[in-house]
Amino acid sequence: IADIGCSRRRCCTPEIPHTSFDTRSTMDPSTLSTDQIKLGGGLGASVISNITGIPFDRFRVLTANDLASKHPLGTHLKETFRSPGAAFTGGFARVGMKQMATSLNLYVPGDLRAAYPFLSAFGVGMGFSPILNVPRMLQLGRLSGLSYPQAVKNTFFTSAGLKGYAQNTMIFAPGEGFRMMMCFGTKDFLMPKIGGKEDAHMIHSTIGVPVHTGKMALIAGPLVAAVETTSALVTETVSTIQAKLAADKAAGGATKEFGTVLKETITPGYMGRCWTALFVKNVMANTPLFWFMFAADYYSRIASARESETK
């Protein structure tokens, strides 16, 4: 009787049609190809790091532009988040710069980055600084109240603007080289020491890749931020001051010479404020960036092993 009942239920139960859609591929990134993982991870890292980093980069610029240190850091932080639109002023240019920096770093062969993490990252930052500084100058122009077309015109279609861009890039280039060296280079140097050598399949089947790489990112984010901030503080701050003076001069404002302003501005107190603002910005931007990059690396190992077996 039981068999008859079961037979009847099987007969009466409608058969679910077969579909080629594999739900695992939407839930488990390791089922994707290595190229999909790397490209998707890079895109996701760029987007999320800019969502968290852009407002705090405005906080950094507001702090650096307060040449007389008239306002406490809390005031600049409140101003940063006073309005979501204001916080993301210059965001389009910032996303462009982060995307370029990330893509350029990914184009460096993996074995070269593993063997020379600091040197390869420095070469990319220093060598491509004229390109990386384009969206940065546009962002600084937006923060000074200019539209993107106005920033482009003032910077790249006037002799004074081109001269200022060249001067700013010369200041920015070594700092960007060191910044990328201390950011991506230090990240690659730390990775095997903070859990990057674990077996990818074991991590995937136990604690999970997102949890494991999230813990790694929480360690690497602040450590790399401290190193990166210290290495790029002077050039990042000085180039920001130079860009502000250039924008003020174009608007009929500042009349003081660049060297004079530096002498009056660069004090231990001012540099300490700038270090704090830049450190906070780097922590907020780098931690989610590293999370996605670490996760992409682990998922890529699993996908690569699977692809090797099918060849």
Short mmCIF file of C-alpha atoms in Angstrom, two decimals:
data_model
loop_
_atom_site.label_atom_id
_atom_site.label_comp_id
_atom_site.label_asym_id
_atom_site.label_seq_id
_atom_site.Cartn_x
_atom_site.Cartn_y
_atom_site.Cartn_z
CA ILE A 1 0.00 0.00 0.00
CA ALA A 2 2.83 2.33 0.86
CA ASP A 3 4.47 1.59 -2.48
CA ILE A 4 1.19 2.27 -4.26
CA GLY A 5 0.82 5.59 -2.42
CA CYS A 6 4.34 6.59 -3.31
CA SER A 7 3.76 5.57 -6.90
CA ARG A 8 0.62 7.67 -7.04
CA ARG A 9 2.39 10.70 -5.58
CA ARG A 10 5.17 10.35 -8.14
CA CYS A 11 2.59 10.16 -10.90
CA CYS A 12 0.55 13.07 -9.66
CA THR A 13 3.47 15.31 -8.82
CA PRO A 14 4.31 17.49 -11.81
CA GLU A 15 7.85 17.05 -13.04
CA ILE A 16 10.00 20.16 -12.78
CA PRO A 17 11.45 20.91 -16.18
CA HIS A 18 15.23 20.76 -16.44
CA THR A 19 17.02 24.02 -16.94
CA SER A 20 20.66 24.69 -17.70
CA PHE A 21 20.74 27.58 -15.24
CA ASP A 22 23.16 26.73 -12.42
CA THR A 23 22.25 28.59 -9.23
CA ARG A 24 25.67 27.88 -7.76
CA SER A 25 27.29 30.20 -10.27
CA THR A 26 25.27 33.09 -8.87
CA MET A 27 26.14 32.22 -5.27
CA ASP A 28 29.71 30.97 -5.45
CA PRO A 29 32.29 33.16 -7.25
CA SER A 30 34.69 30.20 -7.44
CA THR A 31 32.47 28.65 -10.14
CA LEU A 32 33.33 31.55 -12.47
CA SER A 33 36.39 31.64 -14.71
CA THR A 34 39.62 33.17 -13.45
CA ASP A 35 39.24 36.10 -15.84
CA GLN A 36 35.71 36.77 -14.62
CA ILE A 37 36.86 36.65 -11.01
CA LYS A 38 39.78 39.01 -11.57
CA LEU A 39 37.83 41.50 -13.67
CA GLY A 40 34.78 41.35 -11.43
CA GLY A 41 36.88 41.60 -8.29
CA GLY A 42 38.78 44.58 -9.67
CA LEU A 43 35.59 46.37 -10.64
CA GLY A 44 33.92 45.64 -7.33
CA ALA A 45 37.01 46.73 -5.40
CA SER A 46 37.18 50.00 -7.31
CA VAL A 47 33.50 50.81 -6.77
CA ILE A 48 33.27 49.92 -3.06
CA SER A 49 36.58 51.55 -2.15
CA ASN A 50 35.45 54.76 -3.80
CA ILE A 51 32.07 54.68 -2.08
CA THR A 52 33.83 54.58 1.30
CA GLY A 53 36.91 56.58 0.30
CA ILE A 54 35.55 59.52 -1.70
CA PRO A 55 33.88 61.34 1.23
CA PHE A 56 36.99 60.95 3.35
CA ASP A 57 39.19 62.15 0.52
CA ARG A 58 37.14 65.35 0.54
CA PHE A 59 37.76 65.48 4.29
CA ARG A 60 41.51 65.24 3.56
CA VAL A 61 41.39 68.03 0.97
CA LEU A 62 39.33 70.31 3.22
CA THR A 63 41.87 69.77 6.00
CA ALA A 64 44.83 70.49 3.70
CA ASN A 65 43.11 73.58 2.26
CA ASP A 66 42.66 75.03 5.76
CA LEU A 67 46.12 76.57 5.51
CA ALA A 68 45.82 78.54 8.74
CA SER A 69 44.36 75.58 10.69
CA LYS A 70 41.46 77.78 11.76
CA HIS A 71 38.91 75.01 12.12
CA PRO A 72 39.16 71.76 14.12
CA LEU A 73 39.10 68.45 12.26
CA GLY A 74 35.59 67.78 13.53
CA THR A 75 34.35 70.83 11.66
CA HIS A 76 35.84 69.58 8.40
CA LEU A 77 34.36 66.13 9.03
CA LYS A 78 30.90 67.61 9.60
CA GLU A 79 31.26 69.70 6.46
CA THR A 80 32.21 66.58 4.52
CA PHE A 81 28.96 64.82 5.41
CA ARG A 82 26.77 67.89 5.62
CA SER A 83 25.29 66.90 2.29
CA PRO A 84 25.77 63.62 0.37
CA GLY A 85 26.10 65.54 -2.88
CA ALA A 86 28.81 67.79 -1.48
CA ALA A 87 30.65 64.79 -0.03
CA PHE A 88 30.87 63.21 -3.48
CA THR A 89 31.92 66.35 -5.32
CA GLY A 90 34.65 65.29 -7.71
CA GLY A 91 33.65 61.66 -7.27
CA PHE A 92 33.54 60.87 -10.99
CA ALA A 93 37.16 61.94 -11.40
CA ARG A 94 38.17 60.05 -8.28
CA VAL A 95 36.57 56.84 -9.55
CA GLY A 96 38.44 57.31 -12.82
CA MET A 97 41.76 57.69 -11.04
CA LYS A 98 41.19 54.63 -8.83
CA GLN A 99 40.11 52.56 -11.83
CA MET A 100 43.21 53.57 -13.78
CA ALA A 101 45.54 52.84 -10.86
CA THR A 102 43.93 49.46 -10.21
CA SER A 103 43.98 48.46 -13.89
CA LEU A 104 47.60 49.52 -14.33
CA ASN A 105 48.60 47.48 -11.30
CA LEU A 106 46.73 44.42 -12.60
CA TYR A 107 48.50 44.66 -15.95
CA VAL A 108 51.83 44.00 -14.21
CA PRO A 109 52.51 40.24 -14.52
CA GLY A 110 51.68 38.37 -11.34
CA ASP A 111 55.07 36.70 -11.03
CA LEU A 112 56.81 40.07 -11.31
CA ARG A 113 54.61 41.57 -8.60
CA ALA A 114 55.29 38.55 -6.37
CA ALA A 115 59.05 38.77 -6.83
CA TYR A 116 59.32 42.59 -6.66
CA PRO A 117 56.18 43.89 -4.91
CA PHE A 118 57.60 47.28 -3.98
CA LEU A 119 59.66 48.01 -7.09
CA SER A 120 56.93 47.07 -9.56
CA ALA A 121 54.32 49.16 -7.76
CA PHE A 122 56.67 52.16 -7.58
CA GLY A 123 57.43 51.90 -11.30
CA VAL A 124 53.74 51.95 -12.19
CA GLY A 125 52.95 54.92 -9.95
CA MET A 126 55.95 56.99 -10.99
CA GLY A 127 55.84 56.13 -14.68
CA PHE A 128 52.13 56.74 -15.15
CA SER A 129 51.82 59.73 -12.81
CA PRO A 130 51.10 62.19 -15.68
CA ILE A 131 48.04 60.10 -16.56
CA LEU A 132 46.98 59.47 -12.97
CA ASN A 133 47.24 63.17 -12.16
CA VAL A 134 44.70 64.17 -14.82
CA PRO A 135 41.57 63.00 -12.95
CA ARG A 136 43.17 64.16 -9.69
CA MET A 137 43.53 67.71 -11.03
CA LEU A 138 39.93 67.62 -12.24
CA GLN A 139 38.79 66.47 -8.82
CA LEU A 140 40.70 69.27 -7.09
CA GLY A 141 39.16 71.72 -9.54
CA ARG A 142 35.67 70.51 -8.68
CA LEU A 143 36.40 70.83 -4.98
CA SER A 144 37.47 74.43 -5.66
CA GLY A 145 34.05 75.16 -7.13
CA LEU A 146 34.80 74.72 -10.85
CA SER A 147 32.77 72.55 -13.20
CA TYR A 148 34.56 69.75 -15.05
CA PRO A 149 34.60 71.74 -18.34
CA GLN A 150 36.00 74.76 -16.51
CA ALA A 151 38.64 72.63 -14.78
CA VAL A 152 39.64 71.07 -18.11
CA LYS A 153 39.82 74.48 -19.82
CA ASN A 154 41.80 76.15 -17.03
CA THR A 155 44.22 73.24 -16.66
CA PHE A 156 44.83 71.96 -20.18
CA PHE A 157 43.91 74.78 -22.57
CA THR A 158 45.90 77.67 -21.15
CA SER A 159 49.65 78.08 -20.92
CA ALA A 160 49.40 78.95 -17.22
CA GLY A 161 47.21 75.89 -16.61
CA LEU A 162 49.59 73.54 -18.42
CA LYS A 163 52.51 75.00 -16.52
CA GLY A 164 50.67 74.49 -13.24
CA TYR A 165 49.74 70.92 -14.25
CA ALA A 166 53.38 70.15 -15.09
CA GLN A 167 54.58 71.61 -11.80
CA ASN A 168 51.90 69.73 -9.87
CA THR A 169 52.74 66.46 -11.63
CA MET A 170 56.44 66.86 -10.81
CA ILE A 171 55.47 67.20 -7.16
CA PHE A 172 52.85 64.45 -7.38
CA ALA A 173 54.92 61.84 -9.30
CA PRO A 174 57.37 60.71 -6.60
CA GLY A 175 54.62 60.73 -4.01
CA GLU A 176 52.36 58.64 -6.23
CA GLY A 177 55.18 56.20 -6.87
CA PHE A 178 55.81 55.84 -3.16
CA ARG A 179 52.07 55.72 -2.44
CA MET A 180 51.50 52.83 -4.83
CA MET A 181 54.64 51.14 -3.59
CA MET A 182 53.49 51.43 0.01
CA CYS A 183 49.87 50.56 -0.82
CA PHE A 184 49.95 47.70 -3.33
CA GLY A 185 53.54 46.76 -2.54
CA THR A 186 52.96 46.53 1.20
CA LYS A 187 49.70 44.67 0.65
CA ASP A 188 51.46 42.04 -1.48
CA PHE A 189 54.29 41.86 1.06
CA LEU A 190 51.90 41.35 3.99
CA MET A 191 49.51 38.95 2.30
CA PRO A 192 51.39 35.67 3.00
CA LYS A 193 52.00 36.77 6.61
CA ILE A 194 48.36 37.44 7.51
CA GLY A 195 46.68 34.34 6.06
CA GLY A 196 47.33 34.56 2.34
CA LYS A 197 49.07 31.17 2.15
CA GLU A 198 46.18 29.07 3.44
CA ASP A 199 44.75 26.33 1.25
CA ALA A 200 42.00 27.97 -0.80
CA HIS A 201 39.78 24.87 -0.96
CA MET A 202 40.00 24.35 2.81
CA ILE A 203 39.13 27.99 3.52
CA HIS A 204 36.26 27.83 1.04
CA SER A 205 34.76 24.71 2.63
CA THR A 206 35.20 25.76 6.28
CA ILE A 207 35.24 29.36 7.44
CA GLY A 208 34.47 30.76 3.99
CA VAL A 209 36.52 33.01 1.72
CA PRO A 210 34.63 36.26 2.52
CA VAL A 211 35.12 35.83 6.28
CA HIS A 212 38.79 34.81 6.02
CA THR A 213 39.74 37.57 3.57
CA GLY A 214 37.67 40.08 5.54
CA LYS A 215 39.82 39.37 8.60
CA MET A 216 42.94 39.76 6.45
CA ALA A 217 41.68 43.12 5.15
CA LEU A 218 40.96 44.38 8.67
CA ILE A 219 44.61 43.73 9.51
CA ALA A 220 46.15 44.98 6.27
CA GLY A 221 43.93 48.06 5.89
CA PRO A 222 45.20 50.08 8.90
CA LEU A 223 48.79 48.79 8.60
CA VAL A 224 49.09 49.73 4.95
CA ALA A 225 47.28 53.03 5.60
CA ALA A 226 49.85 54.03 8.24
CA VAL A 227 52.78 53.22 5.92
CA GLU A 228 51.15 54.77 2.86
CA THR A 229 50.14 57.94 4.71
CA THR A 230 53.61 58.52 6.12
CA SER A 231 55.34 57.93 2.78
CA ALA A 232 53.10 60.24 0.74
CA LEU A 233 52.20 62.89 3.33
CA VAL A 234 54.59 65.64 2.22
CA THR A 235 54.12 65.38 -1.54
CA GLU A 236 50.35 64.80 -1.27
CA THR A 237 49.91 67.82 1.00
CA VAL A 238 52.25 70.13 -0.91
CA SER A 239 50.68 69.25 -4.27
CA THR A 240 47.21 69.88 -2.81
CA ILE A 241 48.33 73.32 -1.60
CA GLN A 242 49.80 74.09 -5.03
CA ALA A 243 46.57 73.07 -6.77
CA LYS A 244 44.51 75.23 -4.41
CA LEU A 245 46.69 78.28 -5.03
CA ALA A 246 46.49 77.71 -8.79
CA ALA A 247 42.69 77.50 -8.63
CA ASP A 248 42.49 80.60 -6.41
CA LYS A 249 44.75 82.53 -8.77
CA ALA A 250 42.65 81.52 -11.78
CA ALA A 251 39.60 82.83 -9.92
CA GLY A 252 41.37 86.13 -9.19
CA GLY A 253 42.22 85.27 -5.59
CA ALA A 254 45.62 84.28 -4.14
CA THR A 255 48.56 86.59 -4.76
CA LYS A 256 51.20 85.08 -2.48
CA GLU A 257 54.04 83.06 -3.97
CA PHE A 258 53.95 79.28 -3.58
CA GLY A 259 57.17 79.18 -1.55
CA THR A 260 55.91 81.88 0.81
CA VAL A 261 52.69 79.99 1.47
CA LEU A 262 54.63 76.80 2.20
CA LYS A 263 56.83 78.57 4.73
CA GLU A 264 53.80 80.01 6.48
CA THR A 265 51.76 76.80 6.33
CA ILE A 266 54.04 73.79 6.89
CA THR A 267 54.16 73.48 10.69
CA PRO A 268 54.14 70.37 12.91
CA GLY A 269 50.54 71.06 13.89
CA TYR A 270 49.36 71.48 10.30
CA MET A 271 51.19 68.36 9.11
CA GLY A 272 49.79 66.37 12.04
CA ARG A 273 46.27 67.35 11.03
CA CYS A 274 46.98 66.42 7.42
CA TRP A 275 48.44 63.05 8.50
CA THR A 276 45.34 62.21 10.53
CA ALA A 277 42.95 63.14 7.71
CA LEU A 278 44.98 61.23 5.12
CA PHE A 279 45.26 58.18 7.39
CA VAL A 280 41.50 58.04 7.97
CA LYS A 281 40.89 58.37 4.23
CA ASN A 282 43.37 55.57 3.44
CA VAL A 283 41.87 53.20 6.02
CA MET A 284 38.36 53.74 4.68
CA ALA A 285 39.45 53.31 1.07
CA ASN A 286 42.00 50.50 1.38
CA THR A 287 40.22 48.10 3.74
CA PRO A 288 37.32 47.23 1.40
CA LEU A 289 39.72 47.40 -1.57
CA PHE A 290 41.95 44.73 -0.03
CA TRP A 291 38.96 42.62 0.99
CA PHE A 292 37.86 42.31 -2.64
CA MET A 293 41.42 41.80 -3.89
CA PHE A 294 42.22 39.09 -1.32
CA ALA A 295 38.92 37.33 -2.03
CA ALA A 296 39.51 37.49 -5.77
CA ASP A 297 42.93 35.92 -5.26
CA TYR A 298 41.50 33.01 -3.24
CA TYR A 299 38.62 32.39 -5.63
CA SER A 300 41.04 32.56 -8.56
CA ARG A 301 43.14 29.76 -7.05
CA ILE A 302 40.09 27.50 -6.84
CA ALA A 303 38.99 28.38 -10.36
CA SER A 304 42.50 27.92 -11.72
CA ALA A 305 42.78 24.45 -10.16
CA ARG A 306 39.41 23.48 -11.64
CA GLU A 307 40.37 24.77 -15.08
CA SER A 308 43.67 22.88 -14.95
CA GLU A 309 41.84 19.62 -14.23
CA THR A 310 39.52 20.04 -17.22
CA LYS A 311 42.36 20.63 -19.70
#
